[in-house]
Amino acid sequence: MSLPTFMQKGLSALLKVVKLTDPSTISQAVTTLEQHFTLTTDEIAQAYQQSYESALKALVVGLSQASVFDAKVIKEFAEQIIPNYLQPFAAQQGLQGSALQQFCTDTIANCQALIPHKALLFQGDQTQLSETELAALITDTDSLSITELVLEQLRRLKPTRPYLLDDQFVAFLRHNDLLGTAILFFLHEQLRQEPRVETTLAALQRQGLWQDVRDIKDSLKQLMTRLDLSEQIKPSDELTHHNRDSLKAITETALKLKQLPTNNPQYSQLVIMGGSALSSTGALPEAENFFTQAQYIARTDNDRGLAAFNLFQLRVRSRDFEPALTALQEAIKINPHRYALHDIDKYPIERILGAGGMGCVFLCQHKLRKQRVVVKCFWEHSKGTAEQVFKEAFAMSDIASEYVPAPLDYGYVDAAKQERAFFVTQYIDGAIDGETWLKQHGKLDLEEGLQVGLQIAKGLQAAHAAGILHLDLKPANILLKKTSEVSNLSDISVKIIDFGLSQVASPLQQQLVSQQTHKTQLSLLGQAVFGTLDYAAPEQQGFKQYGEPSAKSDVFAFGATLYRLLTNESPRKLNPKRLANAPELFELLCDCVEEAPAHRPSIAEIINKLQALQKQIKPSQREKEQPDEELEKLLEIARKKYEQNPLSYLSYLHHSDDETSKDNIPVACPYCDTVFAVTQDGGTKCPNCHWDFEIDDDGDVISLYEDENDDKRL
């Protein structure tokens, strides 16, 4: 009697765990099977009967309370039933409450009623497998589901109680290939205890034609447990400390996984684990290949969703946001309860704005109000009610609404477990963070820098007065937006983001400090997070002699941030040459980044100094007295003439025959560029810098200052 297809599948999965493509190795493997694998089809059928019964018993145990009399191996599989099968199936079917309870009761009864059919399902005789059948076991590439094959056999039996195979029960057995996975699990456990099978596998392993998947899985699990890794990767995984032994173990395991045939039932689970381990070493391309294969080949939604979510995490690390969002949406589509990072029904995602040490930031659409909002989702966060966790962040809207985006909403994806917190704020169209500003517009000029610095300082002052610290101030957390333009000057409005969130999440940079991870080991995300340590005060970096973080910690970050915005250079070491035109401002910034908090100025002192410096530089165009309408037109004409050729314009002014015109024609100061109208006596004294000058017959500027040093300003 030949072996039925659905029985061949289980044996093939057990034996074919190394890719055999060379005809000589296939022949060698078949010879080994002929020598040692001498089970009859009846013995194989009995093994299937027992595995089928154990699979259904495990379903019963998993849906009810396990008994102390249940076998250990049954309990092992039963523990997976609720989290990996029932919960996602119930969410998919909309089962909850009493309906879910009734479904479990009916499923238990159905499983118990199906067990007696095992002898009719799996039958054999005393014949051994032929050479052709043995070859098929190790060359089979068909990925037919064992669940479907067994269900087909059950339908052919025409059970006396038709409701045993009602649609919802069958859908549950099919979900993530539950029935087939359970049967294979127990079949392999049982066959490995058979001496002839054990001898066969040992011989194949010696020849390099077989790998024990259990050994690979067990060793990988132990390694990941020791390194605090899991199948679902997280941003902090790349901070994992590896030694030579752990790196060697992961590399060797990855090589073994590459040898596995993709139709192995455990392939997707194993490569997901391997990809997670690889990602912790920084081997992101290789890990991404594993997750991509798993997503494509996975037989279950569980594996497919997990692979997609891991791809999202990897691509966020590489700051490849568009494909990262595609992967996240694939994962959410499969299991929104597990993978959604915020309330996606209320706030559908448009795109990823960025990611950092605290979490990932999305641009979303408020579904009801039809307006854009920003949703920040946290990698890790404090426990507590949402009101407690986001208390400070919402308080900032009352304390310093002028300097922070308006908070709109907050919550948990899973409120019962207080998991996956998110925070919603207004979206400011046209605003960009400080780092993006530097890339698009370059460094701020002195006037812009003072303007921006004052707004940041005033926002900090309001927060500190209320006892709220930022503790993560940096250019990336400063939103800048041009609000108006007059000539070449501009007004820039400032919003400080992530205020009041320092107590919500434990940023990755804190783990970087504690582990002292070297920068070159990190992904683009990790390197960006590492770079933010340049803005963290010594007391935030583990130097306990400086005490606990305080308002002076924000002062340190303020100094580093403003230096960065003014110079477009790292604030790790302040260079006086970069602010040679503003020595007093440079001195202030140096005071801000003093190592000892006591040596740093207060926010009030910073504000006073910045305001004083503003008065010393030439006033911006909007602060000057507004000329009358006629003079405004003349000024505009003069500006254009002067911009085209300053000396030609001044010569024109000097040689003009219309004496009365000198009372109204504007002139541009050759020292500070201020445009003003000449006095009635024809004098040209600048009202801004007070420099008195004339123009000779040749159009040259003559200073009327007696101090020769003033002439040198020409």
XYZ file of C-alpha atoms in Angstrom:
714
model
C 0.000 0.000 0.000
C 1.474 3.327 -1.088
C 1.680 6.214 1.348
C -1.169 8.756 0.959
C -0.102 12.288 0.020
C -1.238 13.846 3.279
C 0.812 11.284 5.253
C 3.858 11.768 3.023
C 3.874 15.507 3.833
C 4.596 14.998 7.510
C 7.517 12.655 6.899
C 8.928 14.937 4.229
C 8.884 17.844 6.664
C 10.798 15.748 9.197
C 13.462 14.429 6.827
C 13.980 17.253 4.340
C 15.663 19.944 6.392
C 18.700 20.485 4.148
C 18.504 21.684 0.550
C 19.410 18.742 -1.664
C 20.025 19.910 -5.225
C 22.981 17.738 -6.308
C 21.779 14.371 -7.757
C 24.669 12.580 -6.043
C 23.626 13.817 -2.595
C 20.008 12.882 -3.285
C 21.131 9.370 -4.230
C 23.259 9.171 -1.093
C 20.313 10.246 1.066
C 17.973 7.678 -0.533
C 20.528 4.920 0.082
C 20.717 5.902 3.753
C 16.922 5.855 4.033
C 16.749 2.393 2.460
C 19.253 1.108 5.013
C 17.716 2.578 8.147
C 14.187 3.926 7.553
C 12.411 0.555 7.528
C 9.042 1.542 8.973
C 5.977 0.031 7.318
C 3.080 2.158 6.140
C 1.027 0.696 9.004
C 3.577 1.879 11.578
C 3.592 5.306 9.973
C -0.229 5.361 10.020
C -0.266 4.508 13.737
C 2.162 7.358 14.412
C -0.191 9.677 12.540
C -3.201 8.417 14.497
C -1.501 9.162 17.786
C -0.342 12.599 16.558
C -3.835 13.478 15.327
C -5.309 12.525 18.713
C -2.641 14.520 20.601
C -3.265 17.551 18.386
C -6.996 17.599 19.157
C -6.340 17.008 22.866
C -3.934 19.958 22.873
C -6.674 22.151 21.394
C -9.031 21.049 24.159
C -6.429 21.715 26.852
C -5.541 25.084 25.332
C -9.166 26.242 25.324
C -9.888 24.947 28.822
C -7.917 24.690 32.029
C -4.966 22.327 31.793
C -5.026 19.298 34.043
C -2.067 18.103 36.084
C -2.555 14.758 34.348
C -1.980 16.159 30.855
C 1.308 15.175 29.232
C 4.069 17.779 29.249
C 4.345 17.808 25.467
C 0.586 18.435 25.144
C 0.794 21.337 27.593
C 3.725 22.754 25.608
C 1.659 23.102 22.450
C -1.544 23.985 24.318
C 0.103 27.149 25.692
C 0.220 28.542 22.154
C -3.490 28.098 21.407
C -4.933 31.244 22.988
C -2.269 33.878 22.119
C -1.293 32.577 18.675
C -4.586 31.214 17.391
C -7.722 31.992 19.413
C -7.114 35.699 20.050
C -6.332 36.683 16.439
C -9.122 34.409 15.158
C -11.656 35.933 17.561
C -10.601 39.444 16.530
C -10.983 38.477 12.877
C -14.416 36.906 13.448
C -15.658 39.570 15.856
C -16.097 37.039 18.663
C -16.165 38.384 22.192
C -17.933 37.946 25.508
C -20.528 35.202 25.660
C -20.214 34.483 21.923
C -16.505 33.736 22.332
C -17.176 31.586 25.375
C -19.810 29.595 23.466
C -17.421 29.143 20.526
C -14.768 27.688 22.850
C -17.314 25.320 24.384
C -18.478 24.119 20.951
C -14.905 23.742 19.689
C -13.937 21.595 22.666
C -16.939 19.330 22.031
C -16.146 19.110 18.304
C -12.497 18.191 18.921
C -13.470 15.470 21.366
C -15.995 14.084 18.878
C -13.412 13.987 16.057
C -10.819 11.947 17.964
C -12.503 8.518 17.400
C -12.167 8.966 13.607
C -8.367 8.611 13.743
C -8.329 4.926 12.696
C -10.414 5.674 9.605
C -8.274 8.664 8.621
C -4.840 7.061 8.754
C -4.416 3.517 7.436
C -1.524 1.388 6.170
C -0.246 -2.165 5.775
C 2.933 -4.122 6.384
C 4.766 -2.905 3.283
C 7.766 -0.613 3.491
C 8.213 2.522 1.414
C 9.596 2.015 -2.075
C 12.728 3.743 -3.360
C 10.531 6.159 -5.315
C 8.514 7.015 -2.205
C 11.676 7.497 -0.150
C 13.102 9.810 -2.817
C 9.850 11.785 -2.803
C 10.223 12.387 0.928
C 13.453 14.339 0.456
C 12.733 16.037 -2.874
C 9.157 17.171 -2.272
C 8.708 20.886 -2.964
C 4.908 21.036 -2.848
C 3.675 23.235 -0.014
C 0.149 21.846 0.291
C -1.382 22.481 3.709
C -1.689 19.403 5.916
C -4.747 21.018 7.495
C -6.529 21.077 4.114
C -5.506 17.488 3.332
C -6.805 16.194 6.680
C -10.046 18.196 6.405
C -10.582 16.720 2.952
C -10.216 13.211 4.408
C -12.664 14.060 7.216
C -15.291 15.227 4.707
C -14.983 11.965 2.827
C -15.761 10.065 6.022
C -19.200 11.701 6.194
C -19.470 11.756 10.001
C -22.840 11.042 11.523
C -22.845 14.467 13.216
C -22.473 16.986 10.340
C -22.135 19.989 12.667
C -18.700 18.662 13.628
C -17.411 20.489 10.560
C -19.450 23.682 10.720
C -17.932 26.674 8.924
C -16.666 28.534 11.992
C -15.016 25.457 13.494
C -13.320 24.650 10.171
C -12.176 28.267 9.860
C -10.545 27.988 13.294
C -8.733 24.764 12.343
C -7.500 26.505 9.188
C -6.446 29.694 10.971
C -2.663 29.901 10.764
C -2.745 26.208 9.703
C -3.592 25.257 13.293
C -4.587 21.607 12.793
C -1.704 20.754 10.446
C 0.865 22.519 12.616
C -0.339 20.627 15.687
C -0.291 17.247 13.918
C 3.247 17.838 12.614
C 4.444 18.943 16.035
C 3.314 15.708 17.692
C 4.283 13.489 14.728
C 7.877 14.685 14.827
C 8.023 14.375 18.606
C 6.777 10.793 18.375
C 8.925 9.635 15.433
C 12.106 10.954 17.025
C 11.568 8.441 19.820
C 11.472 5.568 17.292
C 14.954 3.896 17.210
C 14.953 3.340 13.434
C 14.054 6.980 12.765
C 16.659 8.137 15.268
C 19.315 6.000 13.533
C 18.273 7.331 10.121
C 18.501 10.954 11.190
C 21.861 10.411 12.880
C 23.269 8.857 9.700
C 21.970 11.701 7.540
C 23.387 14.247 9.959
C 26.846 12.652 9.863
C 26.760 12.929 6.084
C 25.785 16.609 6.270
C 22.405 15.845 4.698
C 20.187 16.674 7.656
C 19.973 19.254 10.424
C 18.006 18.851 13.603
C 15.607 21.790 13.491
C 14.952 21.345 17.201
C 18.631 21.883 17.953
C 18.734 25.030 15.814
C 15.571 26.370 17.412
C 16.553 25.511 20.980
C 20.051 26.985 20.715
C 18.671 30.126 19.082
C 16.033 30.510 21.802
C 18.623 30.139 24.547
C 20.907 32.693 22.910
C 18.102 35.212 22.411
C 16.905 34.776 25.996
C 20.417 35.457 27.256
C 20.666 38.599 25.116
C 17.144 39.786 26.000
C 15.985 39.494 22.389
C 12.657 38.248 21.072
C 11.083 37.312 17.747
C 9.565 40.806 17.533
C 12.452 43.218 17.281
C 12.546 46.584 19.041
C 14.749 49.668 18.552
C 16.794 48.991 21.672
C 17.925 45.625 20.238
C 20.741 47.304 18.336
C 22.241 48.370 21.661
C 22.703 44.690 22.589
C 26.195 43.982 23.872
C 27.780 41.124 21.920
C 30.994 39.239 22.523
C 32.969 37.001 20.191
C 31.017 33.897 21.215
C 27.557 35.385 20.652
C 28.547 36.818 17.265
C 29.979 33.451 16.217
C 26.842 31.607 17.342
C 24.560 33.956 15.407
C 26.710 33.741 12.272
C 26.772 29.925 12.366
C 23.016 29.759 12.953
C 22.388 32.083 10.012
C 24.397 29.755 7.768
C 22.343 26.761 8.937
C 19.099 28.622 8.290
C 20.192 29.393 4.736
C 20.507 25.638 4.150
C 16.917 24.952 5.199
C 14.438 24.323 2.387
C 11.790 27.020 2.291
C 8.955 24.478 2.414
C 9.989 23.300 5.875
C 6.982 23.919 8.187
C 9.136 25.816 10.680
C 11.098 27.786 8.091
C 9.394 31.149 8.573
C 9.509 30.935 12.384
C 13.196 30.061 12.366
C 14.278 32.752 9.908
C 12.280 35.363 11.839
C 14.184 34.401 14.976
C 17.437 34.403 13.026
C 16.641 37.789 11.505
C 15.953 39.227 14.939
C 19.288 37.962 16.237
C 21.121 39.272 13.164
C 19.543 42.714 13.480
C 20.984 43.055 16.982
C 24.487 42.678 15.519
C 23.967 45.457 12.973
C 23.686 43.072 9.991
C 20.546 44.850 8.770
C 20.627 43.841 5.058
C 20.974 40.147 5.919
C 18.252 40.409 8.562
C 15.989 42.184 6.075
C 16.476 39.338 3.592
C 15.370 36.834 6.233
C 12.249 38.838 7.115
C 11.367 39.375 3.452
C 11.613 35.626 2.785
C 9.517 34.854 5.857
C 6.848 37.351 4.840
C 6.645 35.856 1.353
C 6.741 32.180 2.342
C 4.965 32.205 5.728
C 2.077 29.769 5.984
C 0.398 31.598 8.835
C -0.808 35.143 9.373
C 1.128 35.179 12.642
C 4.459 34.721 10.883
C 3.526 36.964 7.978
C 2.468 39.819 10.259
C 5.508 39.456 12.500
C 7.876 39.479 9.519
C 6.214 42.637 8.170
C 6.426 44.437 11.512
C 10.088 43.525 11.852
C 10.702 44.930 8.373
C 9.096 48.174 9.544
C 11.469 48.349 12.502
C 14.533 47.644 10.349
C 13.612 50.244 7.739
C 12.946 52.854 10.400
C 16.460 52.192 11.696
C 17.761 52.881 8.195
C 15.515 55.982 8.041
C 13.923 54.533 4.911
C 10.488 55.757 5.887
C 8.355 55.078 2.811
C 8.981 51.295 2.622
C 8.899 51.223 6.423
C 5.334 52.525 6.357
C 4.369 49.974 3.691
C 5.618 47.159 5.925
C 3.839 48.565 8.988
C 0.542 48.823 7.122
C 0.918 45.201 5.965
C 1.404 44.104 9.570
C -1.559 46.193 10.764
C -3.760 44.744 8.035
C -3.004 41.240 9.318
C -3.323 41.989 13.037
C -4.225 45.581 14.011
C -4.641 44.642 17.666
C -0.991 43.596 17.873
C 0.800 45.948 15.487
C -1.055 49.287 15.404
C 0.981 51.923 17.250
C -1.952 54.317 17.782
C -5.677 54.615 17.123
C -5.456 54.126 13.361
C -9.231 54.262 12.878
C -9.410 57.760 14.327
C -6.071 58.910 12.895
C -5.277 57.176 9.554
C -1.592 57.453 8.630
C -0.390 59.605 5.723
C 3.359 59.258 6.164
C 6.173 58.884 8.667
C 7.625 62.249 9.702
C 10.570 60.854 11.628
C 11.804 58.528 14.330
C 14.099 58.926 17.297
C 15.009 57.677 20.710
C 11.494 58.096 22.118
C 9.432 56.742 19.278
C 8.077 57.183 15.765
C 6.185 60.262 14.549
C 3.398 60.043 11.973
C 1.545 62.638 9.958
C -2.083 61.559 10.182
C -5.528 62.746 9.177
C -8.158 63.303 11.854
C -10.895 61.183 10.318
C -13.835 63.220 11.611
C -12.402 66.746 11.511
C -10.608 66.212 8.203
C -7.493 67.985 9.444
C -3.885 66.926 9.664
C -2.395 66.078 13.034
C 0.921 64.760 14.337
C 0.857 61.469 16.260
C 3.881 60.454 18.322
C 4.040 56.753 19.219
C 6.432 55.602 21.931
C 8.791 52.620 21.760
C 8.660 52.260 25.541
C 6.832 54.308 28.129
C 5.888 54.679 31.757
C 2.994 52.739 33.211
C -0.059 54.486 34.567
C -3.321 55.942 33.338
C -3.064 58.038 30.205
C -4.066 61.086 32.234
C -1.151 60.536 34.609
C 1.382 59.783 31.892
C 0.576 62.841 29.754
C -0.254 65.281 32.542
C 2.828 67.489 32.020
C 2.514 67.494 28.232
C -1.046 68.796 28.425
C -0.144 71.275 31.153
C 2.309 72.929 28.752
C -0.582 74.072 26.561
C -1.807 76.260 29.423
C 1.642 77.313 30.633
C 3.363 78.166 27.355
C 0.881 77.758 24.508
C 2.826 80.283 22.418
C 5.875 78.023 22.363
C 4.484 74.472 21.998
C 2.187 72.792 19.443
C -1.324 72.430 20.821
C -1.929 68.966 22.343
C -5.111 67.363 21.011
C -5.382 63.792 22.239
C -3.582 60.906 23.934
C -4.185 57.286 24.813
C -3.149 53.651 24.617
C -3.766 51.180 21.817
C -4.416 48.620 24.556
C -5.871 50.610 27.432
C -6.446 47.545 29.611
C -2.758 46.602 29.552
C -1.580 50.224 29.212
C 0.475 49.326 26.157
C 1.552 51.382 23.117
C 0.996 54.957 24.244
C 0.515 57.740 21.697
C 0.248 61.532 21.863
C -1.510 63.763 19.305
C -0.647 67.423 18.620
C -1.511 70.045 16.035
C 0.286 69.916 12.692
C 1.960 73.216 11.792
C 2.006 73.464 8.028
C 5.290 74.800 6.701
C 7.217 74.275 9.930
C 10.382 72.174 9.841
C 12.663 70.977 12.592
C 16.018 72.609 13.226
C 18.085 69.906 11.550
C 15.944 70.047 8.416
C 16.227 73.851 8.453
C 20.010 73.588 8.446
C 19.877 71.261 5.437
C 17.455 73.447 3.484
C 18.433 76.993 4.497
C 21.800 76.711 6.178
C 22.733 78.288 9.497
C 20.764 81.130 11.059
C 22.247 84.599 10.797
C 22.896 86.542 13.981
C 19.580 88.380 14.026
C 17.622 85.201 13.292
C 19.608 83.297 15.904
C 18.842 85.845 18.608
C 15.190 85.854 17.606
C 14.967 82.045 17.729
C 17.045 81.793 20.901
C 14.805 84.235 22.755
C 11.676 82.271 21.898
C 13.250 78.996 23.022
C 14.466 80.593 26.252
C 11.050 82.097 27.018
C 9.399 78.724 26.446
C 11.861 77.104 28.851
C 11.320 79.875 31.394
C 7.548 79.329 31.411
C 7.968 75.567 31.777
C 10.574 75.776 34.524
C 8.376 78.163 36.480
C 5.755 75.389 36.500
C 8.308 72.753 37.484
C 8.371 71.089 34.055
C 11.680 70.118 32.454
C 12.301 69.231 28.838
C 15.487 67.124 29.190
C 15.661 66.332 25.468
C 16.109 69.764 23.892
C 17.947 69.675 20.544
C 17.527 71.138 17.047
C 15.368 68.173 15.988
C 12.895 69.149 18.729
C 12.651 72.772 17.586
C 10.122 73.606 14.859
C 10.937 76.720 12.824
C 8.659 78.533 10.412
C 9.129 81.725 8.443
C 6.143 83.936 9.193
C 6.968 87.010 7.058
C 9.629 88.464 4.831
C 10.694 92.091 4.427
C 13.603 92.559 2.033
C 16.144 89.903 3.012
C 15.023 89.755 6.636
C 12.536 87.295 8.063
C 10.478 86.585 11.142
C 10.808 83.027 12.421
C 8.297 81.513 14.807
C 9.420 78.748 17.147
C 7.608 75.766 18.609
C 9.297 73.368 21.042
C 8.149 69.767 20.635
C 8.310 66.844 23.089
C 7.850 69.188 26.042
C 6.532 67.344 29.065
C 7.305 63.945 27.527
C 10.583 63.296 29.343
C 8.669 61.409 32.034
C 6.644 59.423 29.491
C 9.429 57.506 27.793
C 12.951 56.388 28.502
C 14.834 57.501 25.383
C 17.392 55.258 23.727
C 20.131 57.775 24.477
C 19.860 56.878 28.170
C 20.636 53.263 27.274
C 23.468 54.457 25.054
C 24.943 56.278 28.033
C 24.648 53.310 30.372
C 26.060 50.839 27.835
C 28.610 53.202 26.259
C 27.881 51.714 22.834
C 30.341 52.830 20.171
C 28.865 55.006 17.463
C 30.135 52.979 14.508
C 28.140 49.941 15.639
C 24.818 51.697 15.169
C 22.283 52.108 12.374
C 21.398 55.535 10.967
C 18.719 55.840 13.639
C 21.147 54.763 16.344
C 23.792 57.182 15.115
C 21.259 60.017 15.112
C 20.266 59.136 18.670
C 23.932 58.927 19.648
C 24.437 62.409 18.195
C 21.812 63.822 20.541
C 24.146 63.095 23.455
C 25.976 66.254 22.359
C 22.995 68.162 23.766
C 22.750 66.211 27.030
C 24.302 67.739 30.138
C 26.923 65.726 32.069
C 24.405 65.001 34.833
C 22.220 63.304 32.195
C 25.127 61.173 31.024
C 25.803 59.391 34.276
C 28.203 61.848 35.924
C 26.703 61.645 39.392
C 29.027 64.290 40.869
C 26.849 66.896 39.164
C 23.647 65.715 40.831
C 20.295 64.959 39.259
C 19.041 66.572 36.023
C 17.469 69.975 36.648
C 16.503 73.197 34.908
C 20.226 73.797 34.388
C 20.250 70.646 32.235
C 17.899 72.406 29.825
C 20.248 75.421 29.926
C 23.104 73.183 28.748
C 20.944 71.841 25.911
C 19.869 75.392 25.024
C 23.478 76.513 24.610
C 24.384 73.507 22.470
C 21.213 73.845 20.371
C 21.629 77.546 19.620
C 25.308 77.048 18.748
C 24.320 74.310 16.302
C 21.643 76.490 14.669
C 24.049 79.449 14.342
C 27.024 77.489 12.990
C 25.655 74.264 11.451
C 28.413 72.435 13.321
C 28.506 69.924 16.151
C 28.249 71.511 19.603
C 30.609 68.944 21.077
C 33.318 71.616 21.103
C 32.392 75.284 20.689
C 34.732 77.159 18.328
C 35.032 80.968 18.799
C 35.964 81.401 15.124
C 32.481 80.294 14.110
C 30.908 83.225 15.993
C 33.689 85.780 15.570
C 31.106 88.472 14.744
C 29.304 87.895 18.063
C 31.884 87.373 20.833
C 29.426 88.214 23.623
C 26.938 85.651 22.336
C 29.692 83.053 22.047
C 30.683 83.737 25.654
C 27.063 83.261 26.744
C 26.803 79.923 24.942
C 30.063 78.776 26.526
C 28.627 79.638 29.932
C 25.520 77.581 29.115
C 27.539 74.429 28.405
C 29.711 74.583 31.505
C 30.161 71.098 32.985
C 29.097 72.147 36.482
C 25.404 73.127 36.604
C 26.154 75.837 39.184
C 28.357 77.650 36.655
C 25.610 77.848 34.039
C 23.412 80.962 33.864
C 19.728 80.899 34.685
C 17.124 81.126 31.952
C 16.255 84.653 33.147
C 19.895 85.713 32.759
C 19.979 84.210 29.279
C 16.857 86.120 28.246
C 18.250 89.421 29.559
C 21.533 88.903 27.725
C 19.863 87.961 24.435
C 17.608 91.008 24.618
C 20.615 93.245 25.255
C 22.428 91.745 22.281
C 19.394 92.323 20.084
C 19.523 96.040 20.863
C 23.184 96.224 19.919
C 22.772 94.952 16.376
C 21.023 96.974 13.669
C 17.250 96.864 14.114
C 15.305 94.720 11.738
C 13.337 96.413 9.011
C 10.000 95.919 10.715
C 11.178 97.741 13.854
C 12.021 100.984 12.047
C 9.650 103.927 11.920
C 7.205 103.550 9.074
C 7.766 106.290 6.426
C 4.860 108.101 4.839
C 3.428 106.764 1.597
C 5.346 109.132 -0.687
C 8.669 108.465 1.012
C 7.976 104.731 0.929
C 7.843 104.859 -2.865
C 11.055 106.873 -2.982
C 12.740 104.426 -0.645
C 11.776 101.492 -2.854
C 13.225 103.244 -5.933
C 16.378 104.079 -4.006
C 16.793 100.530 -2.785
C 16.666 99.170 -6.326
C 19.126 101.768 -7.619
C 21.459 101.168 -4.727
C 21.323 97.373 -5.041
C 22.218 97.643 -8.740
C 25.236 99.972 -8.233
C 25.817 101.639 -4.834
C 28.581 104.065 -5.952
C 26.738 105.104 -9.104
C 23.676 105.885 -7.025
C 25.644 107.974 -4.512
C 27.295 109.889 -7.387
C 23.857 110.609 -8.828
C 22.750 111.973 -5.489
C 25.802 114.265 -5.228
C 25.557 115.745 -8.766
C 21.793 116.238 -8.829
C 20.921 119.768 -10.067
C 17.592 119.772 -8.274
C 18.525 121.186 -4.874
C 15.043 120.632 -3.504
C 15.244 116.958 -4.347
C 17.949 116.540 -1.740
C 15.342 117.105 0.926
C 13.441 113.966 -0.102
C 15.710 111.594 -2.005
C 16.675 108.566 0.104
C 20.270 107.558 0.543
C 21.801 104.238 1.644
C 24.481 104.309 4.347
C 27.664 102.754 2.860
C 28.536 101.328 6.292
C 25.384 99.646 7.632
C 23.181 99.690 4.461
C 20.348 101.554 6.224
C 18.239 103.511 3.704
C 17.057 106.973 4.881
C 16.040 110.380 3.539
C 18.643 113.155 3.460
C 18.179 116.134 5.791
C 16.939 119.499 4.553
C 20.461 120.956 4.552
C 21.641 118.118 2.328
C 23.512 116.313 5.110
C 23.892 112.560 5.020
C 24.003 111.334 8.602
C 22.819 107.762 9.178
C 20.065 107.587 11.844
C 21.053 104.005 12.677
C 24.843 103.953 13.092
C 25.099 107.813 13.284
C 27.888 107.914 10.727
C 28.164 111.320 9.017
C 29.478 111.295 5.465
C 29.537 113.278 2.194
C 30.112 112.454 -1.437
C 32.808 114.272 -3.409
C 32.697 115.257 -7.077
C 34.035 111.867 -8.103
C 31.262 110.035 -6.237
C 33.578 108.866 -3.461
C 32.399 108.691 0.126
C 34.103 111.060 2.603
C 33.781 110.504 6.363
C 33.213 113.610 8.470
C 34.434 111.852 11.647
C 37.677 113.339 12.925
C 38.720 110.050 14.547
C 40.892 108.293 11.985
C 39.702 104.938 13.309
C 36.241 105.750 12.054
C 37.586 106.283 8.537
C 38.845 102.736 8.553
C 35.297 101.523 8.530
C 35.295 102.300 4.821
